[in-house]
Short mmCIF file of C-alpha atoms in Angstrom, two decimals:
data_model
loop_
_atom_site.label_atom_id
_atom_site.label_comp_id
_atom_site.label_asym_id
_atom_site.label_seq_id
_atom_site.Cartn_x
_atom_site.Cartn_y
_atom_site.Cartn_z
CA UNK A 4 85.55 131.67 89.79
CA UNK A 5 86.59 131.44 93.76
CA UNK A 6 85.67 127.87 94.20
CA UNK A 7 85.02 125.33 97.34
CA UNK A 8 87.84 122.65 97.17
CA UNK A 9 90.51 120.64 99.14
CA UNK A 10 94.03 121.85 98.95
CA UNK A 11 95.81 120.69 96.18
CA UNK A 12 98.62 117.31 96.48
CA UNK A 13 102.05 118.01 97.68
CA UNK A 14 104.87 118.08 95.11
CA UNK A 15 106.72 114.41 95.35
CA UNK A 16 109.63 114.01 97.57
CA UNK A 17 112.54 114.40 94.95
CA UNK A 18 116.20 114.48 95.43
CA UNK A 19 117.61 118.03 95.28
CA UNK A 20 120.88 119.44 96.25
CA UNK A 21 119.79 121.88 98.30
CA UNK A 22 117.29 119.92 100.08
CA UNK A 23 114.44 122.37 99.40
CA UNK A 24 110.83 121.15 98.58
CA UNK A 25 107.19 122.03 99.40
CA UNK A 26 104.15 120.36 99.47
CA UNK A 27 91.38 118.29 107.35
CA UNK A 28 87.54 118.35 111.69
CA UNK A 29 87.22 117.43 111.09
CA UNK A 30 85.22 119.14 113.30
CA UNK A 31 85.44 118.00 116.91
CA UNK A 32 84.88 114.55 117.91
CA UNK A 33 80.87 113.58 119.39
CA UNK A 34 80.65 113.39 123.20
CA UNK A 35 77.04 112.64 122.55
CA UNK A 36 75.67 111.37 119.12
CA UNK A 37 72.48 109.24 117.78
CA UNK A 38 72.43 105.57 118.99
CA UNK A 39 72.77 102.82 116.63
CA UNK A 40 68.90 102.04 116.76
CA UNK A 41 66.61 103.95 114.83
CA UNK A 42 65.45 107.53 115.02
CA UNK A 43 68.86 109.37 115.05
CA UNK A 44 68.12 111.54 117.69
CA UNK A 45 68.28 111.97 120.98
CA UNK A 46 70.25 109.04 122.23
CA UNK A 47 73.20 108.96 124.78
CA UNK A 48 76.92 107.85 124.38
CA UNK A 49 79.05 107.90 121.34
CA UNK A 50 77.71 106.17 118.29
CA UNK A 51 80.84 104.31 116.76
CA UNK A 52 79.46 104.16 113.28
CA UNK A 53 79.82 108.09 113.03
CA UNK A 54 83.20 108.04 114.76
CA UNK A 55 84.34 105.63 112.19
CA UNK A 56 82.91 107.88 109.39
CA UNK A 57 84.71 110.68 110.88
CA UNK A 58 87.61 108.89 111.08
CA UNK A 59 87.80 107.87 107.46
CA UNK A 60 87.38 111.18 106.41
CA UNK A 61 90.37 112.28 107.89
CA UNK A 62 92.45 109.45 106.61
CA UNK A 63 91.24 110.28 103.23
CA UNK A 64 91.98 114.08 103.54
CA UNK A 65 95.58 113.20 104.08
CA UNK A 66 95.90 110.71 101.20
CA UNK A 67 94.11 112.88 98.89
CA UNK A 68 96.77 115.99 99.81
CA UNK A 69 99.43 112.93 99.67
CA UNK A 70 98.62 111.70 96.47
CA UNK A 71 96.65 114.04 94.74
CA UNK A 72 94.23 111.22 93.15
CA UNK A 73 91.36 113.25 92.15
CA UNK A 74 89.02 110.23 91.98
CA UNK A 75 88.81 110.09 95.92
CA UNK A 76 86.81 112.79 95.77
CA UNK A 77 84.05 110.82 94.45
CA UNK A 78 84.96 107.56 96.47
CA UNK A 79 84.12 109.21 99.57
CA UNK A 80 83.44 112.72 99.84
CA UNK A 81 84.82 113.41 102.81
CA UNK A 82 84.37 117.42 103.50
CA UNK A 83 80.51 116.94 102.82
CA UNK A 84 80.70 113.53 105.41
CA UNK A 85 82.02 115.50 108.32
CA UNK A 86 80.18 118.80 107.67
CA UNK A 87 76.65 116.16 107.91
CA UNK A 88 78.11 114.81 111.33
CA UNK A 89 78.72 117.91 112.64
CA UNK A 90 75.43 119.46 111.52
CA UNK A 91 74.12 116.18 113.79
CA UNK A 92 75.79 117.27 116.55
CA UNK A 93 74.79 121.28 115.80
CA UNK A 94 71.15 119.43 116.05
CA UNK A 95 71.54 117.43 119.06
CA UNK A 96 73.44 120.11 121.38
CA UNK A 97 70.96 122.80 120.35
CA UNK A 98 68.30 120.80 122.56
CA UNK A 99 70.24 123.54 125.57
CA UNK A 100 70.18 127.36 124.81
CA UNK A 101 71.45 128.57 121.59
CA UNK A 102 74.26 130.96 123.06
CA UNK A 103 76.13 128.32 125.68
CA UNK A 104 76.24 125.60 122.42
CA UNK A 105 78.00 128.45 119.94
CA UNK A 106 80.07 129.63 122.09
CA UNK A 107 80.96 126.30 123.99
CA UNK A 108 81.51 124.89 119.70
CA UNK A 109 83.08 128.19 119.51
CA UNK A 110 85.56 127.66 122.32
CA UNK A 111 86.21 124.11 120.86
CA UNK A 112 87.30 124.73 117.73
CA UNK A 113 88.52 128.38 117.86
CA UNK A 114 91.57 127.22 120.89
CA UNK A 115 93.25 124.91 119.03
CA UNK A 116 93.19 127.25 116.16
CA UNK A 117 94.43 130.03 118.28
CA UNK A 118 97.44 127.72 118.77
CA UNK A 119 97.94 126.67 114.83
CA UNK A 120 97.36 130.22 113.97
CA UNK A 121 100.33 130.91 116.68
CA UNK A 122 103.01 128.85 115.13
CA UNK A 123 101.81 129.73 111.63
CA UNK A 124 102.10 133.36 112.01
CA UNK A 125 105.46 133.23 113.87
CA UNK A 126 106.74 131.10 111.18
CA UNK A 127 105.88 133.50 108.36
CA UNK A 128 107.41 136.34 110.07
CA UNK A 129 110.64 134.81 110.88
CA UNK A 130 110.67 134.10 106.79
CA UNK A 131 110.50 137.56 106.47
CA UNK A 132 106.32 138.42 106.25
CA UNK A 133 105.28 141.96 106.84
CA UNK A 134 101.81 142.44 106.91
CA UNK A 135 100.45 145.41 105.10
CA UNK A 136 96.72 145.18 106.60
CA UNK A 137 96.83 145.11 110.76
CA UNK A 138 93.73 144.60 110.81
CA UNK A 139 93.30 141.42 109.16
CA UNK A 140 95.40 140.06 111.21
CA UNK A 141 92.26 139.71 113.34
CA UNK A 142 91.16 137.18 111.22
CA UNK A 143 94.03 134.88 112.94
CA UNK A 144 91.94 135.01 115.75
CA UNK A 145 88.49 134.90 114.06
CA UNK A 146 88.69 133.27 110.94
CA UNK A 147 85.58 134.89 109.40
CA UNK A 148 87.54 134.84 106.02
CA UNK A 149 90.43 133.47 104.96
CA UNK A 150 93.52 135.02 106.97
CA UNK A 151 96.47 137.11 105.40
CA UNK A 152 99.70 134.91 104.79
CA UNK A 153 102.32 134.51 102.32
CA UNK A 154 102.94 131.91 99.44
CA UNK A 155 105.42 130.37 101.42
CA UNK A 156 102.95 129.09 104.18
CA UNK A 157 100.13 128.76 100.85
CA UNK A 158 100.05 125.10 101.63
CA UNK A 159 99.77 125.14 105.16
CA UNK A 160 96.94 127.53 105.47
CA UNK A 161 95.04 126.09 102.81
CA UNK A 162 92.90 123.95 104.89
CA UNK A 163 91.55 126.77 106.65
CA UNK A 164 88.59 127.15 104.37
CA UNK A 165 86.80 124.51 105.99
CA UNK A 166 87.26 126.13 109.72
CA UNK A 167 85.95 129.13 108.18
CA UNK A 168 82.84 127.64 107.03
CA UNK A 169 82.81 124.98 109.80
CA UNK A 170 82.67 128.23 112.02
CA UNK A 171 79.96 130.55 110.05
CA UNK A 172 78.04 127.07 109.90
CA UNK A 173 77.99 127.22 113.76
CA UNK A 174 77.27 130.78 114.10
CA UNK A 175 74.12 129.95 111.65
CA UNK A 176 72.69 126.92 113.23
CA UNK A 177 70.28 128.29 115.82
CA UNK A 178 68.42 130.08 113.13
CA UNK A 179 69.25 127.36 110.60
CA UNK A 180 67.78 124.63 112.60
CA UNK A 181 64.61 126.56 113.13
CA UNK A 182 63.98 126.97 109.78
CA UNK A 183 64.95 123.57 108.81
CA UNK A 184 62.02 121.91 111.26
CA UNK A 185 59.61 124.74 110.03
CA UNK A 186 59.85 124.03 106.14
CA UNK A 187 62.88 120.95 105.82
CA UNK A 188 62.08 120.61 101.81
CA UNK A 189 62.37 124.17 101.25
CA UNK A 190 65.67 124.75 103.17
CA UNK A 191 67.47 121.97 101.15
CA UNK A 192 65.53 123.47 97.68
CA UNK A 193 66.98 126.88 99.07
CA UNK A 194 70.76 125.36 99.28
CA UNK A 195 70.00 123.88 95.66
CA UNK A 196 69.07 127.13 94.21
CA UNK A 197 71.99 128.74 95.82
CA UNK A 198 74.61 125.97 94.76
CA UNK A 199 73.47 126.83 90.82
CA UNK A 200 73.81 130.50 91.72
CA UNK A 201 77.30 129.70 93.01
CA UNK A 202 78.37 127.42 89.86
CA UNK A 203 77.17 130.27 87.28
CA UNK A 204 79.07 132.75 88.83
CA UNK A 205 75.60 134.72 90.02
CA UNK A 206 75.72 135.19 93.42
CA UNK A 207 75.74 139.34 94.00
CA UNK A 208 78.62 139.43 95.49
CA UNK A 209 82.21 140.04 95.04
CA UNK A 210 85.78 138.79 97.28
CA UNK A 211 86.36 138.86 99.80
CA UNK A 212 82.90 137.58 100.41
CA UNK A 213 82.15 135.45 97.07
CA UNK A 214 84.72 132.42 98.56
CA UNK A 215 83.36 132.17 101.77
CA UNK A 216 79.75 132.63 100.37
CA UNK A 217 80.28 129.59 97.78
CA UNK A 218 81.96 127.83 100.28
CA UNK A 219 79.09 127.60 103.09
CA UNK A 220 76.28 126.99 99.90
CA UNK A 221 77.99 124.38 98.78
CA UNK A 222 78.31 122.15 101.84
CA UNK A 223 74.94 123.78 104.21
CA UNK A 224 72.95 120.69 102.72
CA UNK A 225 74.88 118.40 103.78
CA UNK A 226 74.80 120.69 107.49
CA UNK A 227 70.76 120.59 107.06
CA UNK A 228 71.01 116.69 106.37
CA UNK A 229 72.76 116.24 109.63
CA UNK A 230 70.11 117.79 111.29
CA UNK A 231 67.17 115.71 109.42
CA UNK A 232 69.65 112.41 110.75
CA UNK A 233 69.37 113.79 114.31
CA UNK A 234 65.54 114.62 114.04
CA UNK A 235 65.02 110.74 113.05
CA UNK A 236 63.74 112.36 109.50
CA UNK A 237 65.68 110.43 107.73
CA UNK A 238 65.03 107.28 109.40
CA UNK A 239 61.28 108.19 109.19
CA UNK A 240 61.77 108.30 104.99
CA UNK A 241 60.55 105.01 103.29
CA UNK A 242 63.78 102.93 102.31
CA UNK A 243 62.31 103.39 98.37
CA UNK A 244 62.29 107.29 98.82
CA UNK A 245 66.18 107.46 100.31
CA UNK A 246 67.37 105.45 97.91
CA UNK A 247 66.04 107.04 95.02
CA UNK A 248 66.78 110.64 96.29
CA UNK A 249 70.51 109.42 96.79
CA UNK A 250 70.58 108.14 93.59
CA UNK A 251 68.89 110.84 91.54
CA UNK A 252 71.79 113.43 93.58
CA UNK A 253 74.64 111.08 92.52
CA UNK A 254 73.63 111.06 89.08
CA UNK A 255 73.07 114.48 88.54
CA UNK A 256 76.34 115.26 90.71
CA UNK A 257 78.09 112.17 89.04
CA UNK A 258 76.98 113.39 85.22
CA UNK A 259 77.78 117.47 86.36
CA UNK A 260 81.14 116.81 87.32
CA UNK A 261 81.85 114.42 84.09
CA UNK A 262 81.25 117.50 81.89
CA UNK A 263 82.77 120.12 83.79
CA UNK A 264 86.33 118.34 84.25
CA UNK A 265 89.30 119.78 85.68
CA UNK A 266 92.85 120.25 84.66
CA UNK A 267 93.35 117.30 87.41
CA UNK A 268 90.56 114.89 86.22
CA UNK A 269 87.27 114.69 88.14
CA UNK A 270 87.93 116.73 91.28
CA UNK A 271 84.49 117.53 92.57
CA UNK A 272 86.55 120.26 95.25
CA UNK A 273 86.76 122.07 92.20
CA UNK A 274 83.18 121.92 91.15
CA UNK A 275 80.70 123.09 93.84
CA UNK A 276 77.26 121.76 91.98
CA UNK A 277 78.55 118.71 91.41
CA UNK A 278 80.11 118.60 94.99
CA UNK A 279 76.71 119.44 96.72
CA UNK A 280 74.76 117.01 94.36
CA UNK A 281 77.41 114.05 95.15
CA UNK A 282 77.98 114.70 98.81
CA UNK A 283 74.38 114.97 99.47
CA UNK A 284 73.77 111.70 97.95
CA UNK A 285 76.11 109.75 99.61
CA UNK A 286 75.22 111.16 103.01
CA UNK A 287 71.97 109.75 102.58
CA UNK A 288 72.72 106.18 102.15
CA UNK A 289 75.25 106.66 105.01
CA UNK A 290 73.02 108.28 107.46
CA UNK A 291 69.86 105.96 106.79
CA UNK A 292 71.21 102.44 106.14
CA UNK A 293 74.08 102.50 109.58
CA UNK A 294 74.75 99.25 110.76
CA UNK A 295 73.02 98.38 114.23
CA UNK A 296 75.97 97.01 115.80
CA UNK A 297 79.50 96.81 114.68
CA UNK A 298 82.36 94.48 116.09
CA UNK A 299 84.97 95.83 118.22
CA UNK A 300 88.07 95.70 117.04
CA UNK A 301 90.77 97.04 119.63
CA UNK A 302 93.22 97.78 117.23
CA UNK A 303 90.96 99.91 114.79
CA UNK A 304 88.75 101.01 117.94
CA UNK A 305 91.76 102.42 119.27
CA UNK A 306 93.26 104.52 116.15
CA UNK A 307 89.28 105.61 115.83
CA UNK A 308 89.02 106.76 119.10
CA UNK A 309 92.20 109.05 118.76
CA UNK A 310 91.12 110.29 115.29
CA UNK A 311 88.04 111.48 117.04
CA UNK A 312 89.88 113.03 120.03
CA UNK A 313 91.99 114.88 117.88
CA UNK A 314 89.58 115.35 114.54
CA UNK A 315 90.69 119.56 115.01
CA UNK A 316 94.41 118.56 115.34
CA UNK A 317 95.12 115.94 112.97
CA UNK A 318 93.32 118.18 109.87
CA UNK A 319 94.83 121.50 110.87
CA UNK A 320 98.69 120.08 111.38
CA UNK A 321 98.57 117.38 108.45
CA UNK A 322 99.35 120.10 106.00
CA UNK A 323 102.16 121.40 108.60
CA UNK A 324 102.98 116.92 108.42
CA UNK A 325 103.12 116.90 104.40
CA UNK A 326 105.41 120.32 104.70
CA UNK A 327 107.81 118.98 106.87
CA UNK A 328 108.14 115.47 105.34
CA UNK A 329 110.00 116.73 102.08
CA UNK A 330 112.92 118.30 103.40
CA UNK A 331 112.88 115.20 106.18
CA UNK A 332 112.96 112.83 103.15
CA UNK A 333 115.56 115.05 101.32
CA UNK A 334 117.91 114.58 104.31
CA UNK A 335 117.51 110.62 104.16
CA UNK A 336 118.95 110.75 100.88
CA UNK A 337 122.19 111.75 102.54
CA UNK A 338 122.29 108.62 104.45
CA UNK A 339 124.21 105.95 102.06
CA UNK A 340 121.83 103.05 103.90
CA UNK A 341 118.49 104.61 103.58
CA UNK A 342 118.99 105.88 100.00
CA UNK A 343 120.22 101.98 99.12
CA UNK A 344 116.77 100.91 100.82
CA UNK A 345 114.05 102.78 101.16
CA UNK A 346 112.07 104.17 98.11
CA UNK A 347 112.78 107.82 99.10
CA UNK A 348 110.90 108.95 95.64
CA UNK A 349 108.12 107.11 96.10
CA UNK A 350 105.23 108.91 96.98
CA UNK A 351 103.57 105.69 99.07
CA UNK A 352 107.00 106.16 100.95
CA UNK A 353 106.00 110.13 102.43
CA UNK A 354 103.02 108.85 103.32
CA UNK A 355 104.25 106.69 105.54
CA UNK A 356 106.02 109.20 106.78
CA UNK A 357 103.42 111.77 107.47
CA UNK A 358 102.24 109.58 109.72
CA UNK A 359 104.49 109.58 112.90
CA UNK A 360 104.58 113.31 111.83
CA UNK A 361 100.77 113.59 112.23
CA UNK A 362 101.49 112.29 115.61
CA UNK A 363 104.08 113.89 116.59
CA UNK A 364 100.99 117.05 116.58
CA UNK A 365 99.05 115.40 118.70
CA UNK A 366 101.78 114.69 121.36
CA UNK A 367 102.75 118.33 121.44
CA UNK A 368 99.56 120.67 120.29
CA UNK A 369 96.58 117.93 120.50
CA UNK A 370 96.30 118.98 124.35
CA UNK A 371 94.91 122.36 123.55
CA UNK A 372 91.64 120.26 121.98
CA UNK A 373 91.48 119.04 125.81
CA UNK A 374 91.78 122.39 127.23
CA UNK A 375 89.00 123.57 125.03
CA UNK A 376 86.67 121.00 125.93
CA UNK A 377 87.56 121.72 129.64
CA UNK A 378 89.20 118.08 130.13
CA UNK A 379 92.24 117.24 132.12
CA UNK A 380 94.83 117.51 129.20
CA UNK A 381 96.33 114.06 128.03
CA UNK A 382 99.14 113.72 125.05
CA UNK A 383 97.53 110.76 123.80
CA UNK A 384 93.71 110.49 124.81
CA UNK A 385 93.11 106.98 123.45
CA UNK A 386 95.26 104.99 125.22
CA UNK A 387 94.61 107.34 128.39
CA UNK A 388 91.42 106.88 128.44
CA UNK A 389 91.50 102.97 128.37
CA UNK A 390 94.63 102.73 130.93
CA UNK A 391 92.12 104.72 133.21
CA UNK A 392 88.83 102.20 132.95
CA UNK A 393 91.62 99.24 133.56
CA UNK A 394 92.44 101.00 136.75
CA UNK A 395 88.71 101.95 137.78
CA UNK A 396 88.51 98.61 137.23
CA UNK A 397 91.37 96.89 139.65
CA UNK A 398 90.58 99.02 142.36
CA UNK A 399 86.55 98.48 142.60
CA UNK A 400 87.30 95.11 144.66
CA UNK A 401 89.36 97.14 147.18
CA UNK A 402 86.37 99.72 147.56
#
């Protein structure tokens, strides 16, 4: 059965002879999310406790595709995480007319896409790709289901599952939302129901439509709970009833994905029930009990605040990052000193790696997130942005 996951890990770094080897927005970043106080919705100005969730999705997308430690996927289910923020969002910008918020989420996410899709499609041809369908090639430009490509780029355009249902999430949301405040309980009942159809295999339907289908039911709760955080639902829920819902979803999801294991272990992206059940849990307890204030940090602040800038970036280009990094490793092994001291094998080792490769992507494609957003473009928006208060800030004596 067609099934919602995260790609697989990467194949370790080894030593070959040749040198060949092969081996996550999240959505956009919040320019105006629920304040740290209660009721979720409405309130100006980023709220750094959801920037810092978003952020540690990200960072656990990339170890998960590192590593491949199936467990993470209970740790923190990241996919469901940032699909509940961005439902939040969906909620909060819907307050203006329906058709300016899709197509301005639209424009957001579909330009930087444009750009990956670009490179990706280049790449494929000049290793010899000839499509046999023309016409899907639109779906490089509208990825209403998942784009042609090769095995060679398999890895690199696995991610794109999530735009895809990131994108038919957005498209839904105006008449999503409506329902949702008309009849909440049903709508989440209704994503239920449909999850079980999608785990039994009965959904009428057959590919190219079944993936994408399974996909969107298996994560829309966790859309729908965004917008109950935005509404102030949640916070409106007695602390007894959250924490009893989240734990009744965990242990259902939790005792699902125990008896339907995976070659890998327990890999709920292989399980959509149990993914649903689990994610929907955990969003609870992280969407009703936030901290009221956090501590700045400047160091973490700073690495959040460029995760969020470049949420779109960093998960469509990590793949591209993992890619690259094993025939990078395999030519350290021809240098006597690094083979003699750095653990080239080790897998810990690639992810370090990754890393400057990661932002290497946001220096030279993160811009296009900018563009799309209709901001002056900066190569790294974190540090730009706090170099520019510092100098708002020396010349207000002058004024």
């Amino acid at each position: 059965m067609p099934e919602a996951r995260e790609a697989g890990p990467p194949t370790a770094p080894p030593r070959s002879a040749d040198g060949a080897g092969t081996h996550l927005p999240g959505p956009r970043s919040s320019s105006a999310a629920p304040g740290g106080g209660g009721g979720g919705g409405g309130g100006g100005g980023r709220d750094r406790y959801l920037d810092l969730l978003r952020a540690l999705a990200l960072v656990r997308v990339v170890v998960y595709h590192t590593f491949g430690w199936a467990w993470l996927t209970l740790v923190f289910p990241s996919i469901g995480i940032m699909f509940a923020l961005a439902g939040s969002l969906a909620a909060h910008s819907l307050q203006r007319p329906a058709l300016s918020v899709v197509r301005g989420r639209l424009r957001r996410l579909l330009v930087p896409f444009w750009l990956f899709s670009a490179v990706v499609t280049v790449m494929m041809l000049l290793h010899g790709w000839r499509p046999h369908s023309w016409h899907r090639m639109l779906l490089w430009i509208l990825p209403l289901a998942d784009p042609p490509g090769t095995a060679w780029a398999e890895q690199i355009v696995a991610p794109l599952w999530y735009i895809r249902t990131y994108l038919w999430l957005v498209l839904l949301s105006p008449w999503l939302l409506k329902a949702f405040r008309a009849a909440p309980r049903s709508c989440l009942a209704a994503c239920g129901a449909l999850v079980v159809l999608a785990q039994y295999d009965r959904l009428p339907l057959a590919e190219p439509a079944l993936t994408p289908v399974i996909d969107l039911v298996t994560f829309a709760a966790c859309w729908l709970l965004g917008f109950a955080h935005r509404d102030g639902l949640l916070d409106a829920l007695r602390v007894r009833t959250v924490v009893v819902s989240a734990a009744l979803c965990l242990a259902a999801g939790g005792w699902f994905a125990y008896t339907h294991p995976t070659d890998e272990g327990i890999d709920l992206g292989e399980i959509p029930l149990a993914q649903a059940l689990w994610s929907a849990g955990f969003v609870l307890l992280l969407l009703r009990f936030r901290p009221r204030r956090m501590s700045r940090v400047p160091f973490a602040d700073g690495a959040v605040g460029l995760l969020n800038a470049r949420a779109v970036t960093v998960y469509l280009w990590h793949e591209v990052a993992l890619f690259a990094s094993v025939p990078l490793i395999d030519l350290m092994w021809n240098v006597p000193f690094f083979e003699a001291h750095l653990p080239l094998d080790a897998t810990w080792f690639q992810f370090l790696v990754v890393w400057p490769l990661i932002g290497a992507a946001v220096v030279l494609v993160g811009w296009a997130e900018d563009l799309a957003a209709r901001r002056r473009p900066r190569l790294w928006p974190a540090g730009g942005r706090k170099r520019g208060r510092r100098a708002r800030g020396r010349a207000a004596p002058a004024r």
